[in-house]
PDB file of C-alpha atoms and ligand atoms in Angstrom:
ATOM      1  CA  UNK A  28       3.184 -21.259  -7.608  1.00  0.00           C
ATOM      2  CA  UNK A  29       6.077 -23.616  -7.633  1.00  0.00           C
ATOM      3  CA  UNK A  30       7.494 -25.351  -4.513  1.00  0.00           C
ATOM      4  CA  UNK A  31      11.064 -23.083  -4.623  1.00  0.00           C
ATOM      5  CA  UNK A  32       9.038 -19.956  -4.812  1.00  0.00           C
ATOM      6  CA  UNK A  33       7.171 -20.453  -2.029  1.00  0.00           C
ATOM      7  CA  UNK A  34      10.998 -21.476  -0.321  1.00  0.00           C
ATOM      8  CA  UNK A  35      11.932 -18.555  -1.677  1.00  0.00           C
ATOM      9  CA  UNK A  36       9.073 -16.667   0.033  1.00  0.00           C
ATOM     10  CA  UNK A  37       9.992 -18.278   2.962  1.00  0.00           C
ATOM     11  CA  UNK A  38      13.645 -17.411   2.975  1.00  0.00           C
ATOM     12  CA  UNK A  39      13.185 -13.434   1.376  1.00  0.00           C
ATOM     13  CA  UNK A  40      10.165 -12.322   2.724  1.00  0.00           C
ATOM     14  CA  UNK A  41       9.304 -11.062  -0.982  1.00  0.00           C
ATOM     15  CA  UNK A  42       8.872 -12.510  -4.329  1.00  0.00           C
ATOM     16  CA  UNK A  43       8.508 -11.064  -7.754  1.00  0.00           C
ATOM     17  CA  UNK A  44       6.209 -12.674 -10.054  1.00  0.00           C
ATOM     18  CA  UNK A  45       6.288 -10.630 -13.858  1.00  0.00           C
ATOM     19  CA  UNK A  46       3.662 -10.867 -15.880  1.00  0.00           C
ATOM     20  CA  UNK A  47       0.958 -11.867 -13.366  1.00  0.00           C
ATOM     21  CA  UNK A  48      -1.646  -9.447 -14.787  1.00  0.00           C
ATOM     22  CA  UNK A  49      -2.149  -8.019 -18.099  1.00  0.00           C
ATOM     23  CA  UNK A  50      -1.501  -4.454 -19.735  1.00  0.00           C
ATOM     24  CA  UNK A  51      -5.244  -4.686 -20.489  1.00  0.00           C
ATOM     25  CA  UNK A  52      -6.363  -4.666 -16.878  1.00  0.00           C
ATOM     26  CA  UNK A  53      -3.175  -2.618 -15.473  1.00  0.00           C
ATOM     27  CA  UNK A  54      -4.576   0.218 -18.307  1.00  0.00           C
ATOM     28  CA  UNK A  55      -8.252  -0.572 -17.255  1.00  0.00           C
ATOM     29  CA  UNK A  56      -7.214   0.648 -13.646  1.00  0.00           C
ATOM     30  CA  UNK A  57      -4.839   3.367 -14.875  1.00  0.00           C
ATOM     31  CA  UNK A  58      -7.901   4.839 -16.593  1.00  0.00           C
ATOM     32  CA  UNK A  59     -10.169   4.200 -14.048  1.00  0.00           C
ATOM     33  CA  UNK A  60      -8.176   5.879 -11.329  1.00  0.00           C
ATOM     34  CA  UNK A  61      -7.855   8.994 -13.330  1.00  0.00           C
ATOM     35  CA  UNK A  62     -11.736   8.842 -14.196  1.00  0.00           C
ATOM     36  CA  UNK A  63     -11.649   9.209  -9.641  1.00  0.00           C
ATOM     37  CA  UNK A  64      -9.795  12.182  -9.900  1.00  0.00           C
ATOM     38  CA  UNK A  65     -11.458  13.812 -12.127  1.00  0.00           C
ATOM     39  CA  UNK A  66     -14.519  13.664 -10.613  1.00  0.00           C
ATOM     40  CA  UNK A  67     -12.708  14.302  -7.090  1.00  0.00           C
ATOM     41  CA  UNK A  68     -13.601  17.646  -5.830  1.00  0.00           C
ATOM     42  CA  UNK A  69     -10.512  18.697  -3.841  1.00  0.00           C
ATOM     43  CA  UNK A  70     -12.129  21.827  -2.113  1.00  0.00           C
ATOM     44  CA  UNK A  71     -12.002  21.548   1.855  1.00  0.00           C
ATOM     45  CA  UNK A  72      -9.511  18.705   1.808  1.00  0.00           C
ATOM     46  CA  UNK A  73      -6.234  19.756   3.104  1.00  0.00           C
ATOM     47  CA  UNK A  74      -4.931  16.429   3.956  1.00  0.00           C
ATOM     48  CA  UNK A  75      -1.641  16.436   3.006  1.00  0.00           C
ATOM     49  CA  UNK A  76      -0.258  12.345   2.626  1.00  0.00           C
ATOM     50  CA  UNK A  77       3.231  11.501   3.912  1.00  0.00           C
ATOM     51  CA  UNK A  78       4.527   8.739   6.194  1.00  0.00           C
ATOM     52  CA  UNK A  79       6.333  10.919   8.095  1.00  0.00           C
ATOM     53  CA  UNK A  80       5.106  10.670  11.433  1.00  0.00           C
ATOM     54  CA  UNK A  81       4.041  14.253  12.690  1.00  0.00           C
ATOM     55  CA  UNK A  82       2.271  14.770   8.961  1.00  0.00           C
ATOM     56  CA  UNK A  83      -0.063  11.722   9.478  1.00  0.00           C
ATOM     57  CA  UNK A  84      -1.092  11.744  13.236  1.00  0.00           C
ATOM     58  CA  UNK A  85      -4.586  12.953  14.064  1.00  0.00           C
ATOM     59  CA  UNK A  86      -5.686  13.570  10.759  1.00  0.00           C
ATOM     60  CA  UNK A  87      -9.346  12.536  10.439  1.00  0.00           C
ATOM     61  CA  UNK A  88      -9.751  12.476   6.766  1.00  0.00           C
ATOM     62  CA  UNK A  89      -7.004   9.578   7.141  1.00  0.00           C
ATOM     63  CA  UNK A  90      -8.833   8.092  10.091  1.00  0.00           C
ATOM     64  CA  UNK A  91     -11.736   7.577   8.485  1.00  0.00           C
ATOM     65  CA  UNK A  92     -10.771   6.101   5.113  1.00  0.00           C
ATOM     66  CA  UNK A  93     -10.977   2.438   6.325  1.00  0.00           C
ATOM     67  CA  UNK A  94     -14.246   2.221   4.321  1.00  0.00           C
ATOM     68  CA  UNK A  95     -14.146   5.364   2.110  1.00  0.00           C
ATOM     69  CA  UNK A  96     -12.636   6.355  -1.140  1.00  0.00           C
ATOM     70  CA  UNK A  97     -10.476   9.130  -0.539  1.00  0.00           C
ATOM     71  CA  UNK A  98      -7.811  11.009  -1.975  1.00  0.00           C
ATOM     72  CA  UNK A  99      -4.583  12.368  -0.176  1.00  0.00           C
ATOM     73  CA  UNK A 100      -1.878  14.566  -1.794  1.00  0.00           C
ATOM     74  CA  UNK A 101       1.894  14.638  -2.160  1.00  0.00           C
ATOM     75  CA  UNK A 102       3.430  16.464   0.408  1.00  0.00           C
ATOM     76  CA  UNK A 103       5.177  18.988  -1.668  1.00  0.00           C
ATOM     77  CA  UNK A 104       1.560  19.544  -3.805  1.00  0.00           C
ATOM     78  CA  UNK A 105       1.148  22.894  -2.538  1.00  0.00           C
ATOM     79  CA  UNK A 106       2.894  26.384  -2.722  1.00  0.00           C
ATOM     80  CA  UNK A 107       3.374  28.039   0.830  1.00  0.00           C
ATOM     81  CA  UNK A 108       0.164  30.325  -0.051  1.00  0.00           C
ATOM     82  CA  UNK A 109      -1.975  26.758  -0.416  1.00  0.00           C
ATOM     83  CA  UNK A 110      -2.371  26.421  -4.020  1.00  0.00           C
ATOM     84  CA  UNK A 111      -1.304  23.681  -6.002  1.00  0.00           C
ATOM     85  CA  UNK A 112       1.869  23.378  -7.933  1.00  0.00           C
ATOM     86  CA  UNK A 113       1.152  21.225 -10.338  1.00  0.00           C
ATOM     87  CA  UNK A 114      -2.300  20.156 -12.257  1.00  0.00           C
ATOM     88  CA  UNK A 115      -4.727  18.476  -9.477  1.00  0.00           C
ATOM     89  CA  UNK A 116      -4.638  15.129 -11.381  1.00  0.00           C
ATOM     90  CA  UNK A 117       0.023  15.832 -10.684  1.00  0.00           C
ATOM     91  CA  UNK A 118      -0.576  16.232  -7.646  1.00  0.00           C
ATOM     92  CA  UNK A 119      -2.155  13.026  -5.784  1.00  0.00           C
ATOM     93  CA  UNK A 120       0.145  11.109  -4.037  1.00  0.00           C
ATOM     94  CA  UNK A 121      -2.760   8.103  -3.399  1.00  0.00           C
ATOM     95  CA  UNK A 122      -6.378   7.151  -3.318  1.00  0.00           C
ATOM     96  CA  UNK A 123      -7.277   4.787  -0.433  1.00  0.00           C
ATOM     97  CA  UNK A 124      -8.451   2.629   0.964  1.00  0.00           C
ATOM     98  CA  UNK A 125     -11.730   1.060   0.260  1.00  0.00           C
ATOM     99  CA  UNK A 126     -11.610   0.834  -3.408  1.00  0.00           C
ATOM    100  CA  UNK A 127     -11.690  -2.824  -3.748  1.00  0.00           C
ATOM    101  CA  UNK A 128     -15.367  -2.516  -2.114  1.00  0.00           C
ATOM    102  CA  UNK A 129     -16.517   0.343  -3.420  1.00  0.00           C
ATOM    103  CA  UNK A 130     -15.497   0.832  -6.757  1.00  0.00           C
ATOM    104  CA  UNK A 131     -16.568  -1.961  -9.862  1.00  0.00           C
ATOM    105  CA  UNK A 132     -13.415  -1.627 -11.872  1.00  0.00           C
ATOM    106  CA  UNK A 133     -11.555  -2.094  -8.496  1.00  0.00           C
ATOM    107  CA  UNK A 134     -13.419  -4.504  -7.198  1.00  0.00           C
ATOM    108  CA  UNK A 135     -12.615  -6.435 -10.524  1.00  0.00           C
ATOM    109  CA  UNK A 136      -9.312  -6.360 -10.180  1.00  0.00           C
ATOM    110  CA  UNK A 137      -9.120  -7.819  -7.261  1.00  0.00           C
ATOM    111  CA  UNK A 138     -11.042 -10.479  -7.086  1.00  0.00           C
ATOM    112  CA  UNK A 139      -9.493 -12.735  -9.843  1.00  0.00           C
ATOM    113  CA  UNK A 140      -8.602 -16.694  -9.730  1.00  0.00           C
ATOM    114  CA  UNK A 141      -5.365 -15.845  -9.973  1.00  0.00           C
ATOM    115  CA  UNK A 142      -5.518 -13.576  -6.921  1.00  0.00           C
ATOM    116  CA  UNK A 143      -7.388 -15.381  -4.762  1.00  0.00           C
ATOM    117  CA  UNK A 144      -5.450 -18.647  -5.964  1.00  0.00           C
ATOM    118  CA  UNK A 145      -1.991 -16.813  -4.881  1.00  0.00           C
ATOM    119  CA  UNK A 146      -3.053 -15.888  -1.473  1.00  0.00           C
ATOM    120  CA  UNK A 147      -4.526 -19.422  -0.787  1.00  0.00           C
ATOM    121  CA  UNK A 148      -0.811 -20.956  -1.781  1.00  0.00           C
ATOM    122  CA  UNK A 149       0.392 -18.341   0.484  1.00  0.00           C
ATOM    123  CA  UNK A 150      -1.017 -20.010   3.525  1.00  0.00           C
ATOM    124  CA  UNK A 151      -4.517 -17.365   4.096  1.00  0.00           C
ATOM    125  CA  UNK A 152      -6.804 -20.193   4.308  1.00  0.00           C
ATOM    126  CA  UNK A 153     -10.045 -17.555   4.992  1.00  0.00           C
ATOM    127  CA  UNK A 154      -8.954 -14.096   3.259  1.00  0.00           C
ATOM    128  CA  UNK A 155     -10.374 -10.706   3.873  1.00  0.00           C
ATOM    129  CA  UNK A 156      -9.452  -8.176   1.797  1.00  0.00           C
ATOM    130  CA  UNK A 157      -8.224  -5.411   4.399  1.00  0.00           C
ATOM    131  CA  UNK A 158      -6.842  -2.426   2.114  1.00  0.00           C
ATOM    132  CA  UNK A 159      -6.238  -0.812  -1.418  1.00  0.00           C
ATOM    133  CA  UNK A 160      -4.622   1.739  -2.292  1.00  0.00           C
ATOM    134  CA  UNK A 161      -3.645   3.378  -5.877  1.00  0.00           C
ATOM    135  CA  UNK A 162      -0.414   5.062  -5.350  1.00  0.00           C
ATOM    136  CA  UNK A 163       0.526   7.256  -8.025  1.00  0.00           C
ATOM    137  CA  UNK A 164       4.451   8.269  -7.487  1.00  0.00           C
ATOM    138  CA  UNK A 165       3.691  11.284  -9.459  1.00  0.00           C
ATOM    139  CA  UNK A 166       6.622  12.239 -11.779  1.00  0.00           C
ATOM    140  CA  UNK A 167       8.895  15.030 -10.057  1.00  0.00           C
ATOM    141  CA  UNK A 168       7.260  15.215  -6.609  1.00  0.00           C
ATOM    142  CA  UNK A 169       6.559  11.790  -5.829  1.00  0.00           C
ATOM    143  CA  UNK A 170       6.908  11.917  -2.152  1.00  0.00           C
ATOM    144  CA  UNK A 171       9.361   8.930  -0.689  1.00  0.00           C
ATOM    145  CA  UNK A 172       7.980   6.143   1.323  1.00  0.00           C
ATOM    146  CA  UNK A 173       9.837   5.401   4.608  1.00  0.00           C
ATOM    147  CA  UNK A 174      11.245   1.521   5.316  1.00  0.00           C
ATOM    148  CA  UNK A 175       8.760   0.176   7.284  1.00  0.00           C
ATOM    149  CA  UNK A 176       6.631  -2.810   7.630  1.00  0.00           C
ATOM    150  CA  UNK A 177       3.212  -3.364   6.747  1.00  0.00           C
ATOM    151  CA  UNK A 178       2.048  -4.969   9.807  1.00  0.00           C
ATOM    152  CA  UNK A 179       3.028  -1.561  11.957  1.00  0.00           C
ATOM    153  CA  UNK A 180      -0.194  -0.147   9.779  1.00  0.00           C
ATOM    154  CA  UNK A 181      -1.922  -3.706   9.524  1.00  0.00           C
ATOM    155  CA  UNK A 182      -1.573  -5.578  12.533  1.00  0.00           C
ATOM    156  CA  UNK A 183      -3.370  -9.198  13.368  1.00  0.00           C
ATOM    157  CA  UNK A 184      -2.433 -11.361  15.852  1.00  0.00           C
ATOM    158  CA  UNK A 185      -1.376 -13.725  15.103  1.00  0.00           C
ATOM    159  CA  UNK A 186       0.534 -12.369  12.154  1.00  0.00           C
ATOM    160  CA  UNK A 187      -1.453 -13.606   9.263  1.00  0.00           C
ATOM    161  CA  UNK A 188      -0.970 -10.916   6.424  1.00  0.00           C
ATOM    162  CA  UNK A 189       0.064 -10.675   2.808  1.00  0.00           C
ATOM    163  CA  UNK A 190       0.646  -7.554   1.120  1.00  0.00           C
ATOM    164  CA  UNK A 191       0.497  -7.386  -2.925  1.00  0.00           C
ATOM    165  CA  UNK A 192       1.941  -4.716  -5.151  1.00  0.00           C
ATOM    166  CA  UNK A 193       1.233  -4.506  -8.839  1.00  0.00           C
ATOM    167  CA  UNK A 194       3.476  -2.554 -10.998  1.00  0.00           C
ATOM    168  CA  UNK A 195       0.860  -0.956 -13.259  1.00  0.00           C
ATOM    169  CA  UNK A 196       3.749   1.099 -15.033  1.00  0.00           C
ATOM    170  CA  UNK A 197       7.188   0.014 -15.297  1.00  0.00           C
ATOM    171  CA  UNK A 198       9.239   0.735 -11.944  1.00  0.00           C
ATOM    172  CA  UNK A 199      12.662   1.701 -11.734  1.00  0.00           C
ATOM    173  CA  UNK A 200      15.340   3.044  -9.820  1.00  0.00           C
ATOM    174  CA  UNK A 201      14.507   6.756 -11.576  1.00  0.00           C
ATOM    175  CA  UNK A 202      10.851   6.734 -11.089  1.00  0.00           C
ATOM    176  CA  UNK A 203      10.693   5.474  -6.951  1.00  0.00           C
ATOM    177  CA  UNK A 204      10.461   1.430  -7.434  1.00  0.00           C
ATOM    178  CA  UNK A 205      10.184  -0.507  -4.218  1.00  0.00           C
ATOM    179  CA  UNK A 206      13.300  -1.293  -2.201  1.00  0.00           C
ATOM    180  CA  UNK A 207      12.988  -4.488  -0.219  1.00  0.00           C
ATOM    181  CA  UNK A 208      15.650  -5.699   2.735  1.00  0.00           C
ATOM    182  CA  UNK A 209      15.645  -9.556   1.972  1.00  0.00           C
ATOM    183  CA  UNK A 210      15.279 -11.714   5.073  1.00  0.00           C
ATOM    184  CA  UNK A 211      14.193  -8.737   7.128  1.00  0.00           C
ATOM    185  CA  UNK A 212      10.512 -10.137   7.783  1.00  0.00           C
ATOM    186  CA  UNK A 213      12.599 -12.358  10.510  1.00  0.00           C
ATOM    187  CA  UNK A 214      14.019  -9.791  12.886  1.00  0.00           C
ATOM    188  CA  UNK A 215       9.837  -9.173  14.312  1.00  0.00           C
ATOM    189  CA  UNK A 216       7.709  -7.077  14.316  1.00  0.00           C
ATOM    190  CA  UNK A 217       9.628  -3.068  15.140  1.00  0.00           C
ATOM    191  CA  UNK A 218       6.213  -1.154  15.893  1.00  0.00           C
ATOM    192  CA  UNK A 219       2.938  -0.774  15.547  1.00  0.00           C
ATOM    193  CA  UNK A 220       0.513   2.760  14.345  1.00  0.00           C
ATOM    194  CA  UNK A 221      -2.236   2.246  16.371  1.00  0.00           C
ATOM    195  CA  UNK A 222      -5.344   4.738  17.473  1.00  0.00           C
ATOM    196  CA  UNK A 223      -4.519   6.601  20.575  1.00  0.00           C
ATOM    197  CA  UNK A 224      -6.265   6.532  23.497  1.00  0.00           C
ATOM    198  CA  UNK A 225      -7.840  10.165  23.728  1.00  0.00           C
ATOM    199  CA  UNK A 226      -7.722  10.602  20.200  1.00  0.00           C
ATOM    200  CA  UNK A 227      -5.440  10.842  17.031  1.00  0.00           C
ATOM    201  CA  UNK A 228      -3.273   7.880  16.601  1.00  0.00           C
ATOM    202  CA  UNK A 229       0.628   7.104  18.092  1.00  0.00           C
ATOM    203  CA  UNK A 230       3.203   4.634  17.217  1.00  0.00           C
ATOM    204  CA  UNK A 231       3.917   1.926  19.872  1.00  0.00           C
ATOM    205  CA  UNK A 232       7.574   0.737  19.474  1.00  0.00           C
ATOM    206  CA  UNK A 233       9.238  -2.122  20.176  1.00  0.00           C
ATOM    207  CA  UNK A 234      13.147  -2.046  19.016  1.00  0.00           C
ATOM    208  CA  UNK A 235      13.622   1.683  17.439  1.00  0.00           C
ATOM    209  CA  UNK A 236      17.163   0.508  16.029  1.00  0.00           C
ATOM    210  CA  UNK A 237      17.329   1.731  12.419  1.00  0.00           C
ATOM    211  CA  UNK A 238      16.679  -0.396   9.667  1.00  0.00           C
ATOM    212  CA  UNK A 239      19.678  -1.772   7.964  1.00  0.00           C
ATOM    213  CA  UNK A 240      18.808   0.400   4.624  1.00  0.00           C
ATOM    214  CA  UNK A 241      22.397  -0.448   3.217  1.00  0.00           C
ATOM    215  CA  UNK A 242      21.403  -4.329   2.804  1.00  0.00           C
ATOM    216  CA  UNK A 243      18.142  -3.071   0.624  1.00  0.00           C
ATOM    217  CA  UNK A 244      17.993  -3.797  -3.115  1.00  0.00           C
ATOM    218  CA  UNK A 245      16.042  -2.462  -5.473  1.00  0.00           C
ATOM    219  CA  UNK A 246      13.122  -4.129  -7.286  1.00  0.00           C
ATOM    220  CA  UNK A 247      12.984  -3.050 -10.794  1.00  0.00           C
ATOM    221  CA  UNK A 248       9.830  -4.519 -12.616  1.00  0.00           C
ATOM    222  CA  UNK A 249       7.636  -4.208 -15.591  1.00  0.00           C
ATOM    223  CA  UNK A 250       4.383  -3.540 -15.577  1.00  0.00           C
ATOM    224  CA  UNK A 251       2.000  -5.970 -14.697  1.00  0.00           C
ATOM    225  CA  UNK A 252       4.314  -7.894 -12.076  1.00  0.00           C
ATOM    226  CA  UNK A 253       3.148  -8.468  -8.932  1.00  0.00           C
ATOM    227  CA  UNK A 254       5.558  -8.002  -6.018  1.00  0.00           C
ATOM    228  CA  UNK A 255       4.438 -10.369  -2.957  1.00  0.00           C
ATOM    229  CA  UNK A 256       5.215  -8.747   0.513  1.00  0.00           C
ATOM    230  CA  UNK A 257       5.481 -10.497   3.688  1.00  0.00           C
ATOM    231  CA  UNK A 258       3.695  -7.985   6.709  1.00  0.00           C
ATOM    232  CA  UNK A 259       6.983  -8.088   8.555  1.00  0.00           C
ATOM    233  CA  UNK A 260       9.454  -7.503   5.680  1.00  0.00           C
ATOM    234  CA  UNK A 261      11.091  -3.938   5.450  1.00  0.00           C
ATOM    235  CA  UNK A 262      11.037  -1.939   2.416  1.00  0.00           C
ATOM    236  CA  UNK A 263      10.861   1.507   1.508  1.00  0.00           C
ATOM    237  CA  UNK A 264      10.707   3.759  -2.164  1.00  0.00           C
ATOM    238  CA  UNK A 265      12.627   6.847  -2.941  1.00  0.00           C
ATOM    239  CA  UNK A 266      11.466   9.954  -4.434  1.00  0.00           C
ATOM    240  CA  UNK A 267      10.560  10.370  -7.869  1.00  0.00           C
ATOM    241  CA  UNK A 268      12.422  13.011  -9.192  1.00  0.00           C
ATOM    242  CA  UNK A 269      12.121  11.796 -13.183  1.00  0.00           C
ATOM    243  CA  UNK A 270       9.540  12.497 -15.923  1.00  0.00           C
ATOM    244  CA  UNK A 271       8.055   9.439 -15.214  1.00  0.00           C
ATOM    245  CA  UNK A 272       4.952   8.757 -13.637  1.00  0.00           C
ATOM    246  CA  UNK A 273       5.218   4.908 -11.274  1.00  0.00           C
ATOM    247  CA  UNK A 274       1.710   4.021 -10.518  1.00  0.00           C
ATOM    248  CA  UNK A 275       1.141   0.995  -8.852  1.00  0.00           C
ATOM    249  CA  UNK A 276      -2.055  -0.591  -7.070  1.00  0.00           C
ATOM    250  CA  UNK A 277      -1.384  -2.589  -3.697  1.00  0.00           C
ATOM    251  CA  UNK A 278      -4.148  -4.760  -1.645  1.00  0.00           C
ATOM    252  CA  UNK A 279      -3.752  -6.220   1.790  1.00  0.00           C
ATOM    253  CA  UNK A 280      -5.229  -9.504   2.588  1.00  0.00           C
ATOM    254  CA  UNK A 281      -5.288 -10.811   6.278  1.00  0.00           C
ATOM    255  CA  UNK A 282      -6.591 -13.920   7.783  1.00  0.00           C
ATOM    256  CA  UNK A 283     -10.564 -14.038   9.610  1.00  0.00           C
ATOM    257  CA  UNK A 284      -8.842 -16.711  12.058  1.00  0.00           C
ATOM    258  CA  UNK A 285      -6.780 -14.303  13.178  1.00  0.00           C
ATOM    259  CA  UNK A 286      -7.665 -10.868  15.928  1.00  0.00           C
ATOM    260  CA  UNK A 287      -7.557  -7.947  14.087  1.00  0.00           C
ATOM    261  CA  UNK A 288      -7.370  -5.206  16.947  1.00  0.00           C
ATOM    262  CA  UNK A 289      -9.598  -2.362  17.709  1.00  0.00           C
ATOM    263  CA  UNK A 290      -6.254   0.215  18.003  1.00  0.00           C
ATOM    264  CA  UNK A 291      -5.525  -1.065  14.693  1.00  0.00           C
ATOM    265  CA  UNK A 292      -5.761   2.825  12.652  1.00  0.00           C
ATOM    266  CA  UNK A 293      -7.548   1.191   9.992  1.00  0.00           C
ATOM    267  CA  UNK A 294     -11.126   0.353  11.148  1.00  0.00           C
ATOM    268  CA  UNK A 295     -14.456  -0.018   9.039  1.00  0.00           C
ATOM    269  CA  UNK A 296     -18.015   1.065  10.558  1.00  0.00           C
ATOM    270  CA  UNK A 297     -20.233  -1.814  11.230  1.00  0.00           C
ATOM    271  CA  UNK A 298     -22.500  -1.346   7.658  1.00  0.00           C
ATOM    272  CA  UNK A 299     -19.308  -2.336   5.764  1.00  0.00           C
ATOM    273  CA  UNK A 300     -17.780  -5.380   7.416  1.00  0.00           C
ATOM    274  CA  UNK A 301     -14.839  -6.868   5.140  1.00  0.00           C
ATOM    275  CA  UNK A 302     -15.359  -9.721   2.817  1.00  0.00           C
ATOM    276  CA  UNK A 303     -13.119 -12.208   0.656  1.00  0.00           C
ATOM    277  CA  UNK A 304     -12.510 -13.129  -3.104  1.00  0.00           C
TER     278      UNK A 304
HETATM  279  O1  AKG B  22       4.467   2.148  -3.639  1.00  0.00           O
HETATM  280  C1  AKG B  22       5.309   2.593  -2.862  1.00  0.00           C
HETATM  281  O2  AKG B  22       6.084   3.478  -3.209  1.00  0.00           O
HETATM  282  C2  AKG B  22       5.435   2.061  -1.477  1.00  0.00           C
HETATM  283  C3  AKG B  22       4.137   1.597  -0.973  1.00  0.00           C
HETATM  284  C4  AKG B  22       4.238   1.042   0.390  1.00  0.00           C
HETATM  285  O3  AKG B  22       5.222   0.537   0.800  1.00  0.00           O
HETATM  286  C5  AKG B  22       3.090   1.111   1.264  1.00  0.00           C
HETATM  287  O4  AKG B  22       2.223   1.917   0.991  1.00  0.00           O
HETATM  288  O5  AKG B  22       3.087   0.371   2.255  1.00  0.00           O
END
């Protein structure tokens, strides 16, 4: 990565960098993820995926997905009587958040030279590899994402936290791309999801002013671009309402010299502890 990029970086809080991976391995994971829903087995999970607040608290099949491989739906999946509106494999809104550990084709992914080069220029001198998730954007129900920032979800003190997002279709405006507001990773941090006390999990807020959504622009990308995140910049991603499916793969890489908290939602059991590239 060149010198004005990582200025850039610096200055943004994002950066776009196209052809970073190849249609080979974005259609290697395509494949592979729907291979995991195939075999998923949807029966006794109601979990119902959105980012709205009330939908996500206390939900155990969440909670426990630090280390797992599990599957949660789009919010507007089901018919009032429960059923499904659309074909199971329609219907996932994303598969989290282990995968990177669990799964070989996964795991392959993201663990490359390139990756692990791009997160050392990025200033994580001893990377852990956090989080994955496969976010399908399904065509004509993807569910929006809210603006937020990652390091509400993924906090470490101190802040030491890159988020990467790989376009594994194209992305735009029609099918949900990302919206970013550059220069918002320097206002601080807004909140923070953390696991309640006596159970379930709360948000612990720190300035609830709105997010200036009218200074976001949209990233537009092709496939196989990564889109580099910093943990404290806003963005958000509309609905999809096209014919267009908008998968995309993101992994979360923090820092093992800095505290990653016990109320951080996102914990792994002691058999599973994270590792690096
Ligand atoms: O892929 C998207 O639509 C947004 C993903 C995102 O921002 C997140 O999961 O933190």
């Amino acid at each position: 990565m060149m010198r004005e990029q990582l200025a850039q970086y610096d200055r943004d809080g994002f950066l776009v960098l196209p052809e970073f991976v190849s249609h080979e391995a974005c259609n290697a994971l395509h494949a592979r993820a729907d291979e995991l829903v195939q075999k998923f087995d949807p029966a006794g999970v109601v979990s119902v995926f959105s980012t709205h607040e009330q939908t996500r608290t206390s939900d155990d099949y969440f909670l426990e997905s630090g280390d797992q491989i599990r599957f949660f739906f789009e919010e507007n999946a089901f018919n009032p009587d429960g059923s499904l509106r659309q074909a199971r494999e329609s219907s996932i809104n994303k598969i989290g958040h282990a995968l990177h550990d669990l799964d070989p084709a996964f795991d392959a992914f993201s663990r490359t030279a390139d990756i692990r080069e791009l997160v050392a220029e990025l200033g994580i001198r001893e990377p852990l590899l956090l989080q994955s998730m496969y976010i399908f954007k399904q065509p004509n129900i993807g569910g929006e994402v809210t603006c937020h920032q990652d390091a509400t979800f993924l906090f470490t003190e101190p802040l030491r936290m890159v988020g990467l997002w790989f376009a594994l279709e194209d992305a735009t405006t029609e099918n949900g791309c990302l919206w970013v507001i550059p220069g918002g990773h320097k206002v601080g941090l807004k909140s923070r999801f953390v696991r309640a006390e006596g159970g379930g999990t709360r948000f612990e807020v720190f300035d609830g002013s709105p997010w200036p959504e009218a200074k976001a622009i949209p990233l537009e990308v092709e496939k196989g671009t990564v889109i580099v995140l910093h943990g404290l910049l806003p963005h958000f991603s509309r609905e999809n309402r096209s014919s267009q499916s908008r998968h995309a793969y993101t992994l979360h890489v923090i820092d093992a010299s800095s505290k990653y908290p016990a109320n951080n939602w996102l914990q792994r059991s002691e058999q599973m502890p994270l590792k690096g590239f």
